[in-house]
Coordinates of N, CA, C and O in Angstrom, one line a residue:
M284 N -9.9 -17.1 -13.2 CA -9.1 -16.1 -12.6 C -9.5 -14.7 -13.1 O -9.6 -13.7 -12.4
R285 N -9.7 -14.6 -14.5 CA -10.1 -13.3 -15.0 C -11.3 -12.7 -14.4 O -11.4 -11.5 -14.1
E286 N -12.3 -13.6 -14.2 CA -13.6 -13.1 -13.6 C -13.4 -12.6 -12.2 O -14.0 -11.6 -11.8
I287 N -12.5 -13.2 -11.4 CA -12.2 -12.8 -10.1 C -11.5 -11.4 -10.1 O -11.8 -10.5 -9.4
L288 N -10.5 -11.3 -11.0 CA -9.7 -10.0 -11.1 C -10.7 -8.9 -11.5 O -10.5 -7.8 -11.1
N289 N -11.7 -9.2 -12.4 CA -12.7 -8.2 -12.8 C -13.3 -7.5 -11.6 O -13.7 -6.4 -11.7
K290 N -13.5 -8.3 -10.5 CA -14.2 -7.7 -9.3 C -13.3 -6.7 -8.6 O -13.8 -5.8 -7.9
Y291 N -12.0 -6.9 -8.7 CA -11.0 -6.2 -7.8 C -10.2 -5.1 -8.5 O -9.5 -4.3 -7.8
L292 N -10.1 -5.2 -9.8 CA -9.2 -4.3 -10.6 C -9.9 -3.3 -11.5 O -11.0 -3.6 -11.9
P293 N -9.3 -2.2 -11.9 CA -9.9 -1.4 -13.0 C -10.0 -2.3 -14.2 O -9.1 -3.1 -14.5
E294 N -11.1 -2.1 -14.9 CA -11.4 -3.0 -16.1 C -10.3 -3.1 -17.1 O -9.9 -4.2 -17.5
R295 N -9.6 -1.9 -17.4 CA -8.6 -2.0 -18.4 C -7.2 -2.5 -18.0 O -6.3 -2.6 -18.7
A296 N -7.2 -2.9 -16.7 CA -5.9 -3.5 -16.1 C -6.0 -5.0 -16.0 O -5.0 -5.6 -15.8
V297 N -7.2 -5.5 -16.2 CA -7.4 -7.0 -15.9 C -6.5 -7.9 -16.7 O -5.8 -8.7 -16.2
D298 N -6.5 -7.7 -18.1 CA -5.8 -8.6 -19.0 C -4.3 -8.5 -18.7 O -3.6 -9.6 -18.6
S299 N -3.7 -7.3 -18.5 CA -2.3 -7.2 -18.2 C -1.9 -7.9 -16.9 O -0.9 -8.5 -16.8
C300 N -2.8 -7.7 -15.9 CA -2.5 -8.3 -14.6 C -2.6 -9.8 -14.7 O -1.8 -10.6 -14.1
F301 N -3.6 -10.3 -15.4 CA -3.8 -11.7 -15.6 C -2.5 -12.3 -16.3 O -2.0 -13.3 -15.9
D302 N -2.0 -11.6 -17.3 CA -0.8 -12.1 -18.0 C 0.4 -12.1 -17.1 O 1.2 -13.0 -17.1
L303 N 0.5 -11.1 -16.2 CA 1.6 -11.0 -15.2 C 1.6 -12.1 -14.2 O 2.6 -12.7 -13.9
I304 N 0.4 -12.5 -13.8 CA 0.2 -13.6 -12.8 C 0.6 -14.9 -13.5 O 1.3 -15.7 -12.9
E305 N 0.1 -15.1 -14.8 CA 0.4 -16.3 -15.5 C 1.9 -16.4 -15.8 O 2.5 -17.5 -15.6
K306 N 2.6 -15.3 -16.2 CA 4.0 -15.3 -16.6 C 4.9 -15.6 -15.4 O 5.9 -16.3 -15.5
T307 N 4.5 -15.2 -14.2 CA 5.3 -15.4 -13.0 C 4.9 -16.6 -12.2 O 5.5 -17.0 -11.2
S308 N 3.8 -17.3 -12.7 CA 3.3 -18.5 -12.0 C 3.0 -18.3 -10.5 O 3.3 -19.2 -9.7
V309 N 2.6 -17.1 -10.2 CA 2.3 -16.8 -8.8 C 0.9 -17.3 -8.4 O 0.0 -17.2 -9.2
H310 N 0.8 -17.7 -7.2 CA -0.6 -18.1 -6.6 C -1.1 -16.8 -5.9 O -0.5 -16.4 -4.9
L311 N -2.2 -16.3 -6.4 CA -2.8 -15.1 -5.8 C -3.9 -15.5 -4.8 O -4.8 -16.2 -5.2
K312 N -3.8 -15.0 -3.6 CA -4.9 -15.3 -2.6 C -5.4 -13.9 -2.2 O -4.7 -13.0 -1.8
I313 N -6.8 -13.7 -2.3 CA -7.4 -12.5 -1.9 C -8.0 -12.8 -0.5 O -8.8 -13.7 -0.4
V314 N -7.5 -12.0 0.5 CA -7.8 -12.3 1.9 C -8.6 -11.2 2.5 O -8.7 -10.1 2.1
N315 N -9.2 -11.5 3.7 CA -9.9 -10.5 4.5 C -8.8 -9.5 5.0 O -7.7 -9.8 5.1
E316 N -9.4 -8.3 5.3 CA -8.5 -7.2 5.6 C -7.6 -7.5 6.8 O -8.0 -8.0 7.8
R317 N -6.3 -7.1 6.6 CA -5.3 -7.0 7.7 C -5.0 -5.5 7.9 O -4.7 -4.8 6.9
V318 N -5.1 -5.1 9.1 CA -4.9 -3.6 9.4 C -3.5 -3.2 9.1 O -3.3 -2.1 8.6
T319 N -2.5 -4.0 9.3 CA -1.1 -3.6 9.2 C -0.5 -3.7 7.8 O 0.6 -3.2 7.6
R320 N -1.2 -4.3 6.9 CA -0.6 -4.4 5.5 C -1.7 -4.6 4.5 O -2.8 -5.1 4.7
H321 N -1.4 -4.1 3.3 CA -2.3 -4.3 2.1 C -2.1 -5.6 1.4 O -3.0 -6.2 0.9
G322 N -0.9 -6.1 1.5 CA -0.6 -7.4 0.8 C 0.8 -7.9 1.2 O 1.5 -7.3 1.9
D323 N 1.1 -9.2 0.8 CA 2.4 -9.6 1.0 C 2.8 -10.7 0.0 O 1.9 -11.3 -0.7
Y324 N 4.1 -10.9 -0.1 CA 4.6 -12.0 -1.0 C 5.5 -12.9 -0.2 O 6.2 -12.5 0.7
R325 N 5.3 -14.2 -0.4 CA 6.2 -15.2 0.2 C 6.5 -16.4 -0.7 O 5.6 -16.8 -1.5
R326 N 7.7 -16.9 -0.5 CA 8.0 -18.1 -1.2 C 7.7 -19.3 -0.3 O 8.1 -19.3 0.8
M327 N 6.9 -20.2 -0.8 CA 6.4 -21.3 0.0 C 7.5 -22.4 0.2 O 8.4 -22.4 -0.7
P328 N 7.4 -23.2 1.2 CA 8.4 -24.3 1.4 C 8.6 -25.2 0.2 O 9.7 -25.7 -0.1
D329 N 7.5 -25.4 -0.6 CA 7.6 -26.2 -1.8 C 8.2 -25.5 -3.0 O 8.2 -26.0 -4.1
G330 N 8.6 -24.2 -2.8 CA 9.2 -23.4 -3.9 C 8.2 -22.6 -4.7 O 8.5 -21.8 -5.5
R331 N 6.8 -22.8 -4.5 CA 5.8 -22.0 -5.2 C 5.9 -20.6 -4.6 O 6.3 -20.3 -3.5
H332 N 5.3 -19.6 -5.4 CA 5.3 -18.2 -4.9 C 3.8 -17.9 -4.7 O 2.9 -18.2 -5.5
Q333 N 3.6 -17.2 -3.5 CA 2.2 -16.8 -3.1 C 2.2 -15.3 -2.8 O 3.0 -14.8 -2.1
I334 N 1.1 -14.7 -3.3 CA 0.9 -13.3 -3.0 C -0.5 -13.2 -2.4 O -1.4 -13.9 -2.8
T335 N -0.6 -12.5 -1.3 CA -1.9 -12.2 -0.7 C -2.2 -10.7 -0.9 O -1.3 -9.9 -0.7
V336 N -3.4 -10.4 -1.2 CA -3.9 -9.0 -1.3 C -5.2 -8.8 -0.5 O -6.1 -9.7 -0.6
N337 N -5.4 -7.8 0.2 CA -6.6 -7.5 1.0 C -7.8 -7.3 0.0 O -7.7 -6.5 -0.9
A338 N -8.9 -8.0 0.3 CA -10.1 -7.9 -0.5 C -10.7 -6.5 -0.4 O -11.5 -6.1 -1.2
S339 N -10.5 -5.9 0.8 CA -11.2 -4.6 1.1 C -10.6 -3.4 0.4 O -11.1 -2.3 0.5
L340 N -9.5 -3.6 -0.4 CA -8.9 -2.4 -1.0 C -9.7 -1.9 -2.2 O -10.3 -2.8 -2.9
N341 N -9.7 -0.6 -2.4 CA -10.4 -0.2 -3.7 C -9.5 -0.6 -4.9 O -8.4 -1.0 -4.7
K342 N -10.1 -0.6 -6.1 CA -9.5 -1.2 -7.2 C -8.2 -0.6 -7.6 O -7.3 -1.3 -8.1
Y343 N -8.0 0.7 -7.3 CA -6.7 1.3 -7.7 C -5.6 0.9 -6.7 O -4.5 0.6 -7.1
R344 N -5.9 0.9 -5.4 CA -5.0 0.5 -4.4 C -4.7 -1.1 -4.6 O -3.6 -1.5 -4.4
F345 N -5.7 -1.8 -5.0 CA -5.5 -3.2 -5.2 C -4.5 -3.5 -6.3 O -3.6 -4.3 -6.2
L346 N -4.6 -2.7 -7.4 CA -3.7 -2.8 -8.5 C -2.3 -2.5 -8.1 O -1.4 -3.2 -8.4
I347 N -2.1 -1.4 -7.4 CA -0.8 -1.0 -7.0 C -0.2 -2.0 -6.0 O 1.0 -2.4 -6.2
T348 N -1.0 -2.6 -5.1 CA -0.5 -3.6 -4.2 C -0.2 -4.9 -4.9 O 0.9 -5.5 -4.6
L349 N -1.0 -5.3 -5.8 CA -0.7 -6.5 -6.6 C 0.6 -6.4 -7.3 O 1.5 -7.3 -7.3
V350 N 0.8 -5.3 -8.0 CA 2.0 -5.1 -8.8 C 3.2 -5.0 -7.9 O 4.3 -5.5 -8.1
H351 N 3.1 -4.3 -6.7 CA 4.1 -4.2 -5.7 C 4.6 -5.6 -5.3 O 5.8 -5.8 -5.2
E352 N 3.6 -6.5 -5.0 CA 4.0 -7.8 -4.5 C 4.6 -8.7 -5.6 O 5.6 -9.4 -5.4
I353 N 4.1 -8.6 -6.8 CA 4.7 -9.3 -8.0 C 6.2 -8.8 -8.2 O 7.1 -9.6 -8.5
A354 N 6.4 -7.5 -8.0 CA 7.7 -6.9 -8.1 C 8.7 -7.6 -7.2 O 9.9 -7.7 -7.5
H355 N 8.3 -8.0 -6.0 CA 9.2 -8.7 -5.1 C 9.6 -10.0 -5.7 O 10.8 -10.3 -5.7
L356 N 8.7 -10.7 -6.2 CA 9.0 -12.0 -6.8 C 10.0 -11.8 -8.0 O 11.0 -12.5 -8.1
V357 N 9.6 -10.9 -8.9 CA 10.4 -10.7 -10.1 C 11.9 -10.2 -9.7 O 12.9 -10.7 -10.3
A358 N 12.0 -9.3 -8.7 CA 13.3 -8.8 -8.3 C 14.1 -9.9 -7.7 O 15.3 -10.0 -8.0
F359 N 13.5 -10.8 -6.9 CA 14.2 -11.9 -6.2 C 14.7 -12.9 -7.3 O 15.8 -13.4 -7.2
E360 N 13.9 -13.1 -8.3 CA 14.2 -14.1 -9.4 C 15.4 -13.5 -10.2 O 16.3 -14.2 -10.6
K361 N 15.3 -12.2 -10.4 CA 16.3 -11.6 -11.3 C 17.7 -11.3 -10.6 O 18.7 -11.5 -11.2
Y362 N 17.6 -10.8 -9.4 CA 18.8 -10.3 -8.7 C 19.3 -11.2 -7.5 O 20.3 -11.0 -7.0
G363 N 18.5 -12.2 -7.2 CA 18.9 -13.1 -6.1 C 18.2 -12.8 -4.8 O 17.7 -11.7 -4.6
R364 N 18.2 -13.7 -3.9 CA 17.5 -13.5 -2.6 C 18.2 -12.6 -1.6 O 17.7 -12.3 -0.5
S365 N 19.4 -12.2 -1.9 CA 20.2 -11.4 -0.9 C 19.9 -9.9 -1.0 O 20.3 -9.1 -0.2
I366 N 19.0 -9.5 -2.0 CA 18.7 -8.1 -2.1 C 17.8 -7.7 -1.0 O 17.1 -8.5 -0.4
K367 N 17.8 -6.3 -0.7 CA 16.9 -5.8 0.3 C 15.4 -5.9 -0.2 O 15.2 -5.6 -1.4
P368 N 14.4 -6.2 0.6 CA 13.1 -6.3 0.1 C 12.5 -5.1 -0.6 O 11.8 -5.2 -1.6
H369 N 12.9 -3.9 -0.1 CA 12.5 -2.7 -0.8 C 13.7 -1.8 -1.2 O 13.6 -0.6 -1.2
G370 N 14.7 -2.5 -1.6 CA 15.9 -1.8 -2.1 C 15.8 -1.4 -3.5 O 14.8 -1.4 -4.1
V371 N 17.0 -1.0 -4.1 CA 17.0 -0.4 -5.4 C 16.5 -1.3 -6.5 O 15.9 -0.9 -7.4
E372 N 16.9 -2.6 -6.3 CA 16.5 -3.6 -7.4 C 14.9 -3.7 -7.4 O 14.3 -3.8 -8.5
W373 N 14.3 -3.8 -6.2 CA 12.9 -3.9 -6.1 C 12.2 -2.6 -6.7 O 11.3 -2.7 -7.5
K374 N 12.8 -1.4 -6.3 CA 12.2 -0.2 -6.8 C 12.2 -0.1 -8.3 O 11.2 0.2 -9.0
R375 N 13.4 -0.5 -8.9 CA 13.5 -0.5 -10.4 C 12.5 -1.5 -11.0 O 11.8 -1.1 -12.0
T376 N 12.3 -2.6 -10.4 CA 11.4 -3.6 -10.9 C 10.0 -3.2 -10.8 O 9.2 -3.3 -11.8
F377 N 9.6 -2.6 -9.7 CA 8.3 -2.0 -9.4 C 8.0 -0.9 -10.4 O 6.9 -0.9 -11.0
Q378 N 8.9 0.0 -10.7 CA 8.7 1.0 -11.6 C 8.4 0.5 -13.0 O 7.5 0.9 -13.7
Y379 N 9.2 -0.5 -13.4 CA 9.1 -1.1 -14.7 C 7.8 -1.8 -14.9 O 7.1 -1.7 -16.0
L380 N 7.4 -2.6 -13.9 CA 6.1 -3.3 -14.0 C 4.9 -2.4 -13.9 O 3.9 -2.7 -14.5
M381 N 5.0 -1.3 -13.2 CA 3.9 -0.4 -13.0 C 3.7 0.6 -14.1 O 2.6 1.0 -14.4
L382 N 4.7 0.9 -14.8 CA 4.7 1.9 -15.9 C 3.5 1.7 -16.9 O 2.8 2.7 -17.2
P383 N 3.3 0.5 -17.4 CA 2.2 0.4 -18.4 C 0.8 0.6 -17.8 O -0.1 0.8 -18.6
F384 N 0.7 0.7 -16.5 CA -0.6 0.9 -15.9 C -0.9 2.4 -15.6 O -2.1 2.7 -15.4
I385 N 0.1 3.2 -15.6 CA -0.1 4.6 -15.3 C -0.6 5.4 -16.5 O 0.2 6.1 -17.2
R386 N -1.9 5.1 -16.8 CA -2.5 5.7 -18.0 C -3.9 6.2 -17.6 O -4.6 5.6 -16.7
P387 N -4.5 7.1 -18.4 CA -5.8 7.6 -18.0 C -6.9 6.6 -18.3 O -8.0 6.7 -17.8
E388 N -6.6 5.5 -19.1 CA -7.6 4.5 -19.3 C -7.8 3.6 -18.0 O -8.8 2.9 -17.9
I389 N -6.8 3.7 -17.1 CA -6.8 2.8 -15.9 C -7.0 3.6 -14.7 O -7.9 3.3 -13.9
F390 N -6.3 4.7 -14.5 CA -6.4 5.5 -13.3 C -7.1 6.8 -13.6 O -7.0 7.4 -14.6
P391 N -7.9 7.3 -12.6 CA -8.6 8.6 -12.7 C -7.5 9.7 -12.9 O -6.4 9.6 -12.3
S392 N -7.8 10.8 -13.7 CA -6.9 11.8 -14.0 C -6.3 12.5 -12.8 O -5.1 12.8 -12.8
Q393 N -7.0 12.6 -11.7 CA -6.5 13.3 -10.5 C -5.4 12.5 -9.8 O -4.6 13.0 -9.1
L394 N -5.4 11.2 -10.1 CA -4.3 10.3 -9.4 C -3.0 10.3 -10.3 O -2.0 10.0 -9.7
L395 N -3.1 10.5 -11.6 CA -2.0 10.4 -12.4 C -0.7 11.2 -12.0 O 0.4 10.6 -11.9
P396 N -0.9 12.5 -11.7 CA 0.4 13.2 -11.3 C 0.9 12.7 -10.0 O 2.2 12.7 -9.8
L397 N 0.1 12.3 -9.1 CA 0.6 11.8 -7.8 C 1.3 10.4 -8.0 O 2.3 10.2 -7.4
L398 N 0.7 9.6 -8.9 CA 1.4 8.3 -9.2 C 2.7 8.5 -9.9 O 3.7 7.9 -9.6
A399 N 2.8 9.5 -10.8 CA 4.0 9.8 -11.5 C 5.1 10.2 -10.5 O 6.3 9.7 -10.6
K400 N 4.7 11.1 -9.6 CA 5.7 11.5 -8.6 C 6.1 10.4 -7.7 O 7.3 10.2 -7.4
H401 N 5.1 9.6 -7.2 CA 5.4 8.4 -6.3 C 6.4 7.5 -7.0 O 7.3 7.0 -6.3
F402 N 6.2 7.2 -8.3 CA 7.0 6.1 -8.9 C 8.3 6.6 -9.4 O 9.1 5.8 -10.0
K403 N 8.7 7.9 -9.1 CA 10.1 8.3 -9.4 C 11.0 7.6 -8.4 O 12.1 7.3 -8.6
N404 N 10.4 7.4 -7.2 CA 11.2 6.7 -6.1 C 10.2 6.0 -5.2 O 9.9 6.5 -4.1
P405 N 9.6 4.9 -5.6 CA 8.5 4.2 -4.9 C 8.9 3.8 -3.4 O 10.1 3.4 -3.2
K406 N 8.0 4.0 -2.5 CA 8.2 3.7 -1.1 C 7.8 2.2 -0.8 O 7.2 1.6 -1.7
A407 N 8.2 1.7 0.3 CA 7.9 0.4 0.7 C 6.4 0.2 0.8 O 5.9 -0.9 0.7
S408 N 5.6 1.2 1.0 CA 4.2 1.1 1.0 C 3.6 2.4 0.4 O 4.1 3.5 0.7
S409 N 2.5 2.3 -0.4 CA 1.9 3.5 -0.9 C 1.3 4.3 0.2 O 1.1 5.5 0.1
S410 N 1.1 3.7 1.4 CA 0.5 4.4 2.5 C 1.5 5.4 3.2 O 1.1 6.4 3.8
T411 N 2.8 5.2 2.9 CA 3.8 6.2 3.5 C 3.9 7.4 2.6 O 4.5 8.4 3.0
D412 N 3.3 7.4 1.4 CA 3.2 8.6 0.6 C 1.9 9.3 0.9 O 0.8 8.9 0.4
A413 N 1.9 10.2 1.8 CA 0.7 10.8 2.4 C -0.3 11.3 1.4 O -1.5 11.0 1.4
R414 N 0.2 12.1 0.4 CA -0.7 12.7 -0.6 C -1.3 11.7 -1.5 O -2.5 11.7 -1.7
L415 N -0.6 10.7 -1.9 CA -1.1 9.6 -2.7 C -2.1 8.8 -1.9 O -3.2 8.5 -2.4
S416 N -1.8 8.5 -0.7 CA -2.7 7.6 0.1 C -4.0 8.3 0.4 O -5.1 7.7 0.3
I417 N -4.0 9.6 0.7 CA -5.2 10.3 0.9 C -6.0 10.4 -0.4 O -7.3 10.2 -0.4
A418 N -5.4 10.6 -1.5 CA -6.1 10.7 -2.8 C -6.7 9.3 -3.1 O -7.8 9.3 -3.6
L419 N -6.0 8.2 -2.8 CA -6.5 6.9 -3.1 C -7.7 6.6 -2.2 O -8.7 5.9 -2.6
Q420 N -7.7 7.1 -1.0 CA -8.8 6.8 -0.1 C -10.2 7.4 -0.5 O -11.2 6.8 -0.1
Q421 N -10.2 8.4 -1.3 CA -11.5 8.9 -1.8 C -12.2 7.9 -2.7 O -13.4 8.0 -2.9
F422 N -11.5 6.8 -3.1 CA -12.2 5.8 -4.0 C -12.6 4.6 -3.1 O -13.1 3.6 -3.7
D423 N -12.4 4.6 -1.8 CA -12.8 3.5 -1.0 C -14.3 3.4 -1.0 O -15.0 4.5 -0.9
V424 N -14.8 2.2 -1.1 CA -16.3 2.0 -1.1 C -16.9 2.4 0.2 O -17.9 3.2 0.3
Q425 N -16.3 2.0 1.3 CA -16.8 2.4 2.6 C -15.9 3.5 3.2 O -14.8 3.3 3.5
Q426 N -16.5 4.7 3.2 CA -15.7 5.8 3.8 C -15.5 5.6 5.2 O -16.4 5.2 6.0
S427 N -14.3 5.9 5.7 CA -13.9 5.7 7.1 C -14.4 6.8 7.9 O -14.5 8.0 7.5
D428 N -14.8 6.5 9.2 CA -15.2 7.5 10.2 C -13.9 7.9 11.0 O -14.1 8.7 12.0
K429 N -12.8 7.5 10.6 CA -11.6 7.8 11.3 C -11.0 9.2 10.9 O -11.4 9.7 9.9
S430 N -10.0 9.7 11.6 CA -9.4 10.9 11.3 C -7.9 10.7 10.9 O -7.4 9.6 11.3
Y431 N -7.3 11.6 10.2 CA -5.9 11.5 10.0 C -5.2 12.3 11.1 O -5.6 13.3 11.6
V432 N -3.9 11.8 11.4 CA -3.2 12.5 12.4 C -3.0 14.0 12.1 O -3.1 14.8 13.0
F433 N -2.7 14.3 10.8 CA -2.4 15.7 10.5 C -3.6 16.6 10.7 O -3.4 17.8 10.9
E434 N -4.8 16.0 10.7 CA -6.0 16.9 10.9 C -6.3 17.2 12.4 O -7.0 18.1 12.7
L435 N -5.7 16.4 13.3 CA -6.0 16.6 14.7 C -5.3 17.8 15.3 O -4.2 18.1 15.0
P436 N -6.0 18.4 16.3 CA -5.3 19.6 17.0 C -4.2 19.1 17.8 O -4.2 17.9 18.3
L437 N -3.2 19.9 17.9 CA -2.0 19.6 18.8 C -2.5 19.3 20.2 O -3.4 20.0 20.7
G438 N -2.0 18.2 20.8 CA -2.4 17.9 22.2 C -3.6 17.0 22.3 O -3.9 16.5 23.4
S439 N -4.2 16.7 21.1 CA -5.4 15.8 21.2 C -5.0 14.3 21.4 O -3.9 13.9 21.1
V440 N -5.9 13.6 22.0 CA -5.6 12.2 22.3 C -6.4 11.3 21.3 O -7.5 11.6 21.0
F441 N -5.7 10.3 20.7 CA -6.3 9.5 19.7 C -6.0 8.0 20.0 O -5.1 7.7 20.8
R442 N -6.9 7.1 19.5 CA -6.7 5.7 19.7 C -6.4 5.0 18.4 O -6.9 5.4 17.3
L443 N -5.5 4.0 18.5 CA -5.1 3.2 17.3 C -6.0 2.0 17.2 O -6.8 1.7 18.1
Y444 N -6.0 1.3 16.1 CA -6.8 0.1 15.9 C -6.6 -1.0 17.0 O -7.4 -1.8 17.3
N445 N -5.4 -0.9 17.6 CA -5.1 -1.9 18.7 C -5.5 -1.5 20.1 O -5.2 -2.1 21.1
G446 N -6.1 -0.3 20.2 CA -6.6 0.2 21.4 C -5.7 1.1 22.2 O -6.1 1.8 23.1
K447 N -4.4 1.2 21.7 CA -3.5 2.1 22.4 C -3.8 3.6 22.2 O -4.2 4.0 21.1
L448 N -3.6 4.4 23.3 CA -3.9 5.8 23.2 C -2.6 6.6 23.1 O -1.6 6.3 23.7
F449 N -2.6 7.7 22.3 CA -1.5 8.5 22.0 C -1.9 10.0 22.1 O -3.1 10.3 21.8
K450 N -1.0 10.9 22.5 CA -1.2 12.3 22.5 C -0.4 12.9 21.4 O 0.8 12.7 21.3
K451 N -1.0 13.7 20.5 CA -0.3 14.3 19.4 C 0.6 15.4 19.8 O 0.2 16.3 20.6
G452 N 1.8 15.4 19.3 CA 2.8 16.4 19.6 C 3.2 17.2 18.3 O 2.4 17.2 17.4
N453 N 4.4 17.7 18.3 CA 4.8 18.6 17.2 C 5.2 17.8 16.0 O 5.5 16.6 16.0
R454 N 5.2 18.5 14.9 CA 5.6 17.9 13.6 C 7.1 18.0 13.5 O 7.7 19.0 13.9
R455 N 7.7 16.8 13.1 CA 9.1 16.8 12.9 C 9.4 16.4 11.4 O 9.2 15.3 11.0
V456 N 9.8 17.4 10.6 CA 9.9 17.3 9.2 C 8.6 16.7 8.5 O 7.8 17.5 8.3
K457 N 8.5 15.4 8.4 CA 7.3 14.9 7.7 C 6.4 14.2 8.7 O 5.2 14.1 8.4
R458 N 6.9 13.7 9.8 CA 6.0 12.9 10.7 C 5.7 13.7 12.0 O 6.4 14.7 12.3
Y459 N 4.8 13.2 12.8 CA 4.4 13.8 14.0 C 4.9 13.0 15.2 O 4.8 11.8 15.3
E460 N 5.4 13.7 16.2 CA 5.8 13.1 17.5 C 4.6 12.9 18.3 O 3.8 13.9 18.6
C461 N 4.3 11.7 18.7 CA 3.1 11.4 19.5 C 3.6 10.5 20.7 O 4.4 9.6 20.6
I462 N 3.1 10.9 21.9 CA 3.4 10.2 23.1 C 2.4 9.1 23.5 O 1.2 9.4 23.5
E463 N 2.8 7.9 23.7 CA 1.9 6.9 24.2 C 1.5 7.2 25.6 O 2.3 7.4 26.5
V464 N 0.2 7.3 25.8 CA -0.4 7.7 27.1 C 0.1 6.8 28.2 O 0.5 7.2 29.3
A465 N 0.0 5.5 28.0 CA 0.3 4.5 29.1 C 1.7 4.4 29.5 O 2.1 4.2 30.6
T466 N 2.7 4.6 28.5 CA 4.1 4.4 28.8 C 4.9 5.7 28.8 O 6.0 5.7 29.3
G467 N 4.4 6.8 28.2 CA 5.2 8.0 28.0 C 6.2 7.9 26.9 O 7.0 8.9 26.7
R468 N 6.3 6.8 26.2 CA 7.2 6.7 25.1 C 6.8 7.5 23.9 O 5.6 7.6 23.6
M469 N 7.8 8.0 23.2 CA 7.5 8.8 22.0 C 7.6 8.0 20.7 O 8.5 7.2 20.6
Y470 N 6.6 8.2 19.8 CA 6.6 7.5 18.5 C 6.4 8.5 17.4 O 5.8 9.6 17.7
L471 N 6.9 8.2 16.2 CA 6.6 9.1 15.1 C 5.5 8.5 14.2 O 5.5 7.3 13.9
F472 N 4.6 9.3 13.9 CA 3.4 8.9 13.1 C 3.4 9.6 11.7 O 3.7 10.8 11.7
Q473 N 3.1 8.9 10.7 CA 2.9 9.5 9.4 C 1.7 10.4 9.5 O 0.7 10.1 10.2
P474 N 1.7 11.5 8.7 CA 0.5 12.4 8.8 C -0.8 11.8 8.4 O -1.9 12.2 8.8
N475 N -0.7 10.8 7.5 CA -2.0 10.2 7.0 C -2.3 8.9 7.7 O -3.2 8.1 7.3
A476 N -1.7 8.7 8.9 CA -2.1 7.5 9.7 C -3.6 7.7 10.2 O -4.0 8.8 10.6
E477 N -4.4 6.7 10.0 CA -5.8 6.8 10.3 C -6.0 6.4 11.8 O -5.6 5.3 12.2
V478 N -6.6 7.3 12.6 CA -6.8 7.1 14.0 C -8.2 7.5 14.4 O -8.9 8.2 13.7
E479 N -8.5 7.2 15.6 CA -9.9 7.6 16.2 C -9.6 8.6 17.2 O -8.9 8.4 18.2
L480 N -10.2 9.8 17.0 CA -10.1 10.9 18.0 C -10.8 10.6 19.2 O -12.0 10.2 19.2
V481 N -10.1 10.7 20.4 CA -10.8 10.4 21.7 C -11.1 11.8 22.4 O -12.3 12.0 22.8
E482 N -10.2 12.7 22.4 CA -10.5 14.0 23.0 C -9.5 15.0 22.4 O -8.4 14.8 22.1
S483 N -10.1 16.2 22.0 CA -9.3 17.2 21.4 C -9.0 18.4 22.4 O -9.6 18.5 23.4

């Protein structure tokens, strides 16, 4: 398991992550990319715990995702199954488990202030923290040819991974109002949603 983790994690995080996996007796599966999520946690019918993490994530996002999913298991074990998946108990657990990793030996210095800010009140996904998500993306091995919603001109049409077309509208506090071309329905998009520009 250590050799496998070496491929996916920052070098100085491998031993601590290995210990965390052993301590929680979780079964880690590294899977092909899923567009809608970085990872997930589930309790199997036989009572075992399984975490899946996308193989395509860069090592820093992989680490955050792995600890995020382990935090679900630890929070459920400590507080019971009736807690909200991303409620206060999970946030506290995630902060506690992540704290030893937020160090310059593990993360590049430009990510540390963004991580410190993010972990004051962690979100259900690191992707909903636009500044952190964009900063993490610069470490992706394969740079994306996609655009972010916030970069597109007002009124431009873009395509999602599922083929649906949207027209960019006004910003509403943090997110953008976008109209689905086929239905006329309005959706709110995170500024850092990755999309394919069709026409500007």
